[in-house]
Coordinates of C-alpha atoms and ligand atoms in Angstrom, one line a residue:
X1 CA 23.4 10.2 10.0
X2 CA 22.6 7.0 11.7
X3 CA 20.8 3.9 10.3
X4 CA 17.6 5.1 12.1
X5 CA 17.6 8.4 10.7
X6 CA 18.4 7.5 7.1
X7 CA 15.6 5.0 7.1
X8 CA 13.2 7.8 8.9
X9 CA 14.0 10.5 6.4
X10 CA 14.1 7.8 3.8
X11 CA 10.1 7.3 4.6
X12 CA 9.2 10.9 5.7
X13 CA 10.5 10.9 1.6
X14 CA 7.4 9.4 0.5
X15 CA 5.0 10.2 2.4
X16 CA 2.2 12.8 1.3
X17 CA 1.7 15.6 3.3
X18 CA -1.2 15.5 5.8
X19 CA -0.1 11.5 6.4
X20 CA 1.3 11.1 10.4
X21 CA 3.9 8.3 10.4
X22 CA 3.7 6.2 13.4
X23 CA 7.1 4.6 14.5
X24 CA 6.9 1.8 15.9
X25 CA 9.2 0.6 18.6
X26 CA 8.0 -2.2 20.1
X27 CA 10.5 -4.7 21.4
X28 CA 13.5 -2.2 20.5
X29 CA 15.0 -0.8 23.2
X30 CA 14.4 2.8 24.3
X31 CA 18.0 3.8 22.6
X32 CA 17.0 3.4 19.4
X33 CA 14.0 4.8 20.1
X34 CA 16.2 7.9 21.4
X35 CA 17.8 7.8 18.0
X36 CA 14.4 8.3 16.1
X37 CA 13.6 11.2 18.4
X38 CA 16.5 13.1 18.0
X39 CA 15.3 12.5 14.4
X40 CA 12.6 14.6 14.5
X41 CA 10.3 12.0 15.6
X42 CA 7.9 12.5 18.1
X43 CA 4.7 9.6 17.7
X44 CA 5.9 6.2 18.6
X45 CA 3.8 2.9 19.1
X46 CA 4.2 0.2 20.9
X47 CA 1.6 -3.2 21.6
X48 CA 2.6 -3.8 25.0
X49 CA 1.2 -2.3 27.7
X50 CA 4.1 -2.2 30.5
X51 CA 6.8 -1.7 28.0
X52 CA 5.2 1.0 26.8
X53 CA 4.7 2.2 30.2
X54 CA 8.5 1.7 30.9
X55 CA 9.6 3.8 27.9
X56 CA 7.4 6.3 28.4
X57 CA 9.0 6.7 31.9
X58 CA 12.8 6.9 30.0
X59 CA 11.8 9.0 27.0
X60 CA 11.3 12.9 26.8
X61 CA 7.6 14.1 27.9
X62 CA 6.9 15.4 24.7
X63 CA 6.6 11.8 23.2
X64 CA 3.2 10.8 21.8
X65 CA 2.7 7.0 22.4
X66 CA 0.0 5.4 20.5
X67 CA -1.1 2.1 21.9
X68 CA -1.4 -0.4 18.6
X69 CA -1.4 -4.0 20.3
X70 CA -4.3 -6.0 21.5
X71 CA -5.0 -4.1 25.0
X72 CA -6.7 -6.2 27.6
X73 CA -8.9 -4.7 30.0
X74 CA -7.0 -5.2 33.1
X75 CA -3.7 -3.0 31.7
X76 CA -5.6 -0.2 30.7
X77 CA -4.0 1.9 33.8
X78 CA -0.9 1.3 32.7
X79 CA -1.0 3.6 30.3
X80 CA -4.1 5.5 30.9
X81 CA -2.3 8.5 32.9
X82 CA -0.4 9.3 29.7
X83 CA -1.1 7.4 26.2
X84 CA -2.2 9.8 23.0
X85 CA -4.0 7.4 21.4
X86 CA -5.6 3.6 21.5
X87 CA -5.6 3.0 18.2
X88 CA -6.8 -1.2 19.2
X89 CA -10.0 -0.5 20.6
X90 CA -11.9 -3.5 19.1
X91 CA -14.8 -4.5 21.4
X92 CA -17.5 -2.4 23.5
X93 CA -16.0 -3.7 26.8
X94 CA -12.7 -2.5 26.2
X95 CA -14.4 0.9 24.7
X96 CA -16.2 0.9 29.1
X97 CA -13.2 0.1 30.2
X98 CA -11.5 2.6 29.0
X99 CA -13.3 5.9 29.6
X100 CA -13.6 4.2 33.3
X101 CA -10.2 4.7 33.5
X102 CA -9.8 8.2 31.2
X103 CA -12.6 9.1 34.0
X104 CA -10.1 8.6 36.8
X105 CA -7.4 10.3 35.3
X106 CA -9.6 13.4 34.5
X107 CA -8.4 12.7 30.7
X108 CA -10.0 13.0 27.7
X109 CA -8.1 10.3 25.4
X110 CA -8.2 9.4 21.2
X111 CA -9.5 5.8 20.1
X112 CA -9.5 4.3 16.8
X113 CA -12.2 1.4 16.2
X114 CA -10.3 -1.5 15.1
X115 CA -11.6 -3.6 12.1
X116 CA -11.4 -7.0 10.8
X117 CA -10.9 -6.8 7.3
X118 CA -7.8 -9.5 6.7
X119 CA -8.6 -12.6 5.7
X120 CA -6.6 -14.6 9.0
X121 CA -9.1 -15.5 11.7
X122 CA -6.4 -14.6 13.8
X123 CA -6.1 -10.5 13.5
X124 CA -8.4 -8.9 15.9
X125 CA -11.0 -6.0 15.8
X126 CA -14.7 -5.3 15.6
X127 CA -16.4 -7.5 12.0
X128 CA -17.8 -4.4 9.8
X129 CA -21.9 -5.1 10.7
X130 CA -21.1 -6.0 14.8
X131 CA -19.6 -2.5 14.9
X132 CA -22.5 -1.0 13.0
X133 CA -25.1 -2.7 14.9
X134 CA -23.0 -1.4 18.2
X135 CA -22.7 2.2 17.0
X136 CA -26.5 2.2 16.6
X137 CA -27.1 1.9 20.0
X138 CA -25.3 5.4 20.3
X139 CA -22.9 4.5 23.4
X140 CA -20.5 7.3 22.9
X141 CA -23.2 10.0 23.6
X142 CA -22.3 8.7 27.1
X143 CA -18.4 8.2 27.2
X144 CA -17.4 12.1 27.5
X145 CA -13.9 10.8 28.1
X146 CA -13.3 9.5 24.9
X147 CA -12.5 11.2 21.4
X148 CA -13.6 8.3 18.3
X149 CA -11.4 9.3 16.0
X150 CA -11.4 6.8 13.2
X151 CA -10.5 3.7 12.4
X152 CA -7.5 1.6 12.2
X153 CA -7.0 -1.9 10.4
X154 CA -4.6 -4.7 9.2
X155 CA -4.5 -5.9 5.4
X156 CA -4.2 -9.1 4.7
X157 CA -0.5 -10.7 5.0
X158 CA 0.2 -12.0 1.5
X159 CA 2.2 -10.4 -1.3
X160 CA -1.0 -10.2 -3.6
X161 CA -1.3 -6.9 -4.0
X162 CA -4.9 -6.6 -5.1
X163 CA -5.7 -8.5 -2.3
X164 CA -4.4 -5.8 0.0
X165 CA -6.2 -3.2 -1.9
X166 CA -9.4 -4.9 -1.5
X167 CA -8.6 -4.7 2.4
X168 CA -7.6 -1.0 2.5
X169 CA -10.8 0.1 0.3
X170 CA -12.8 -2.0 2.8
X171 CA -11.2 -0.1 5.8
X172 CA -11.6 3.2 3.9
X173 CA -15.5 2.6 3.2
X174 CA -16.5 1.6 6.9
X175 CA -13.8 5.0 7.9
X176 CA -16.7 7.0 5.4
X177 CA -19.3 5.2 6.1
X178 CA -18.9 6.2 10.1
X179 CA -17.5 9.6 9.5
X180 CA -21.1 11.1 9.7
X181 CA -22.1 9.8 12.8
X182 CA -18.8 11.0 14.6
X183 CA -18.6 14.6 13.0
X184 CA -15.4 16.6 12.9
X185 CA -12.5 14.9 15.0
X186 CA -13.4 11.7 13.1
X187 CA -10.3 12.1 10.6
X188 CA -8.0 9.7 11.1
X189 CA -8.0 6.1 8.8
X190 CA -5.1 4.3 10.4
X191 CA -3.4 1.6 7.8
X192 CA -0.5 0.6 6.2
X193 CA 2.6 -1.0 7.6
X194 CA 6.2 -1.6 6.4
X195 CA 5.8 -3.5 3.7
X196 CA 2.4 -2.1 2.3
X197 CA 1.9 1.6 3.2
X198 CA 2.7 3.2 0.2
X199 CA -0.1 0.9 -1.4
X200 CA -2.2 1.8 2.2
X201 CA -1.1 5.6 1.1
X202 CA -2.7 5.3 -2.3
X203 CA -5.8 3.8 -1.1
X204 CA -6.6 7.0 1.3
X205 CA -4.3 6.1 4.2
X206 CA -3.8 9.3 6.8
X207 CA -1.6 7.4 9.2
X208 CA 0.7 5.0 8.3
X209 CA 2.4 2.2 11.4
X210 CA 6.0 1.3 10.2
X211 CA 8.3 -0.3 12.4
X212 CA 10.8 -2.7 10.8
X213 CA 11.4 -0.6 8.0
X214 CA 12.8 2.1 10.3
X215 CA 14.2 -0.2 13.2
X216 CA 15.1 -3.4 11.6
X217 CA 13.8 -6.8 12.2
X218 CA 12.2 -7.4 16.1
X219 CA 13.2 -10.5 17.8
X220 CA 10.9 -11.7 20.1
X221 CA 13.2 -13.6 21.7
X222 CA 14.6 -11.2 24.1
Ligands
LIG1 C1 4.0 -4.4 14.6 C2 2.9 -3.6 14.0 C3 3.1 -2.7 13.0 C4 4.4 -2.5 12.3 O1 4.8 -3.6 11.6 P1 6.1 -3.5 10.6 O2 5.8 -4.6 9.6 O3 7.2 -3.8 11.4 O4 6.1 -2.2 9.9 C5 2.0 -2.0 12.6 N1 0.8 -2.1 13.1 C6 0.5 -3.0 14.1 C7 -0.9 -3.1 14.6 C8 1.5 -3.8 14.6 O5 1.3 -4.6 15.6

């Protein structure tokens, strides 16, 4: 087996069933990528809009690319044609932007809300009572090309593991708090990564983002 595939079945290993694992390839070439496929694996995400579009150009068709990076409006059509899921949709113009494009590809595509729970300024997506104050407006009644379906979100990077915990039951309240309002295809509460998704697991986790655990370390430098 290679490296790729011991560390994928290695994973797969301790995952629960009912949890989708999400490699994620960004930076890495497409031949490694090629080495998780022929795997078994099949959803891949990446943060980049053009690379993802280049990858999805040399990989197999039945790829599913999830789109996990901050996406600005203007690269959308990059991988509008073809992406499975935006799982970085953080603010009500990119949410526009997006079924305008979905629109023109006669697609229907999957979002996940993004939410700030970490502690660093820095990590993106909606605060808790913006999004809540949003969703009462009700703009999705009229977005028929997009499919809400749930939330995604980014612990805290520290090796305090209650604070993680306290970020994950935050991200799984606001995921049951909106379920209601979004019905039946609202089942997806994306979090965990590498170095925290068994804990992300534990805390209600049904799709779990690991990428250097599988690939190795990502240099940026390239
Ligand atoms: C890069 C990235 C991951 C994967 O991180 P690893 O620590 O390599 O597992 C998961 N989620 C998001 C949003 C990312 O940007």
């Amino acid at each position: 087996m290679s490296e790729i595939a011991t560390h994928l079945a290695h994973i797969r290993e301790t995952l629960p069933a009912g949890v989708t694992l999400v490699a994620v390839s960004k930076t890495h070439p497409a031949e490694m990528i090629r080495e998780a496929y022929e795997a078994g694996q099949r959803i891949f995400g990446e943060s980049r809009p053009q690379e993802l579009r280049e990858k999805y150009e040399t990989l197999p068709r039945d790829v599913e690319w999830h789109m996990i990076g901050h996406l600005q409006t203007n690269k959308i059509k990059y991988i509008a044609p073809f992406v499975a899921m935006i799982q970085s949709v953080d603010s009500a113009r990119l949410v526009e932007a997006i079924q305008k494009e979905a629109a023109k590809c006669g697609r229907v595509i999957d979002i996940l809300l993004e939410i700030h729970v970490a502690a660093e300024e820095t990590k993106t997506g909606w605060d808790p009572a913006e999004l809540h104050d949003y969703l009462a407006t009700n703009p999705f009644a009229a977005l028929p090309n997009l499919r809400v379906r749930g939330v995604m979100g980014i612990a805290t990077n520290t090796d305090d593991e209650a604070v993680i915990r306290r970020d994950f039951d935050a991200l799984r309240h606001c995921f049951e708090e909106l379920r209601p309002h979004f019905g039946e295809a609202f089942d997806t509460l994306s979090m965990g990564m590498s170095h925290d998704y068994r804990l992300a697991v534990a805390c209600g986790s049904t799709m779990v983002r690991v990428g250097s655990s599988i690939f190795g370390e990502r240099d940026y430098s390239k």
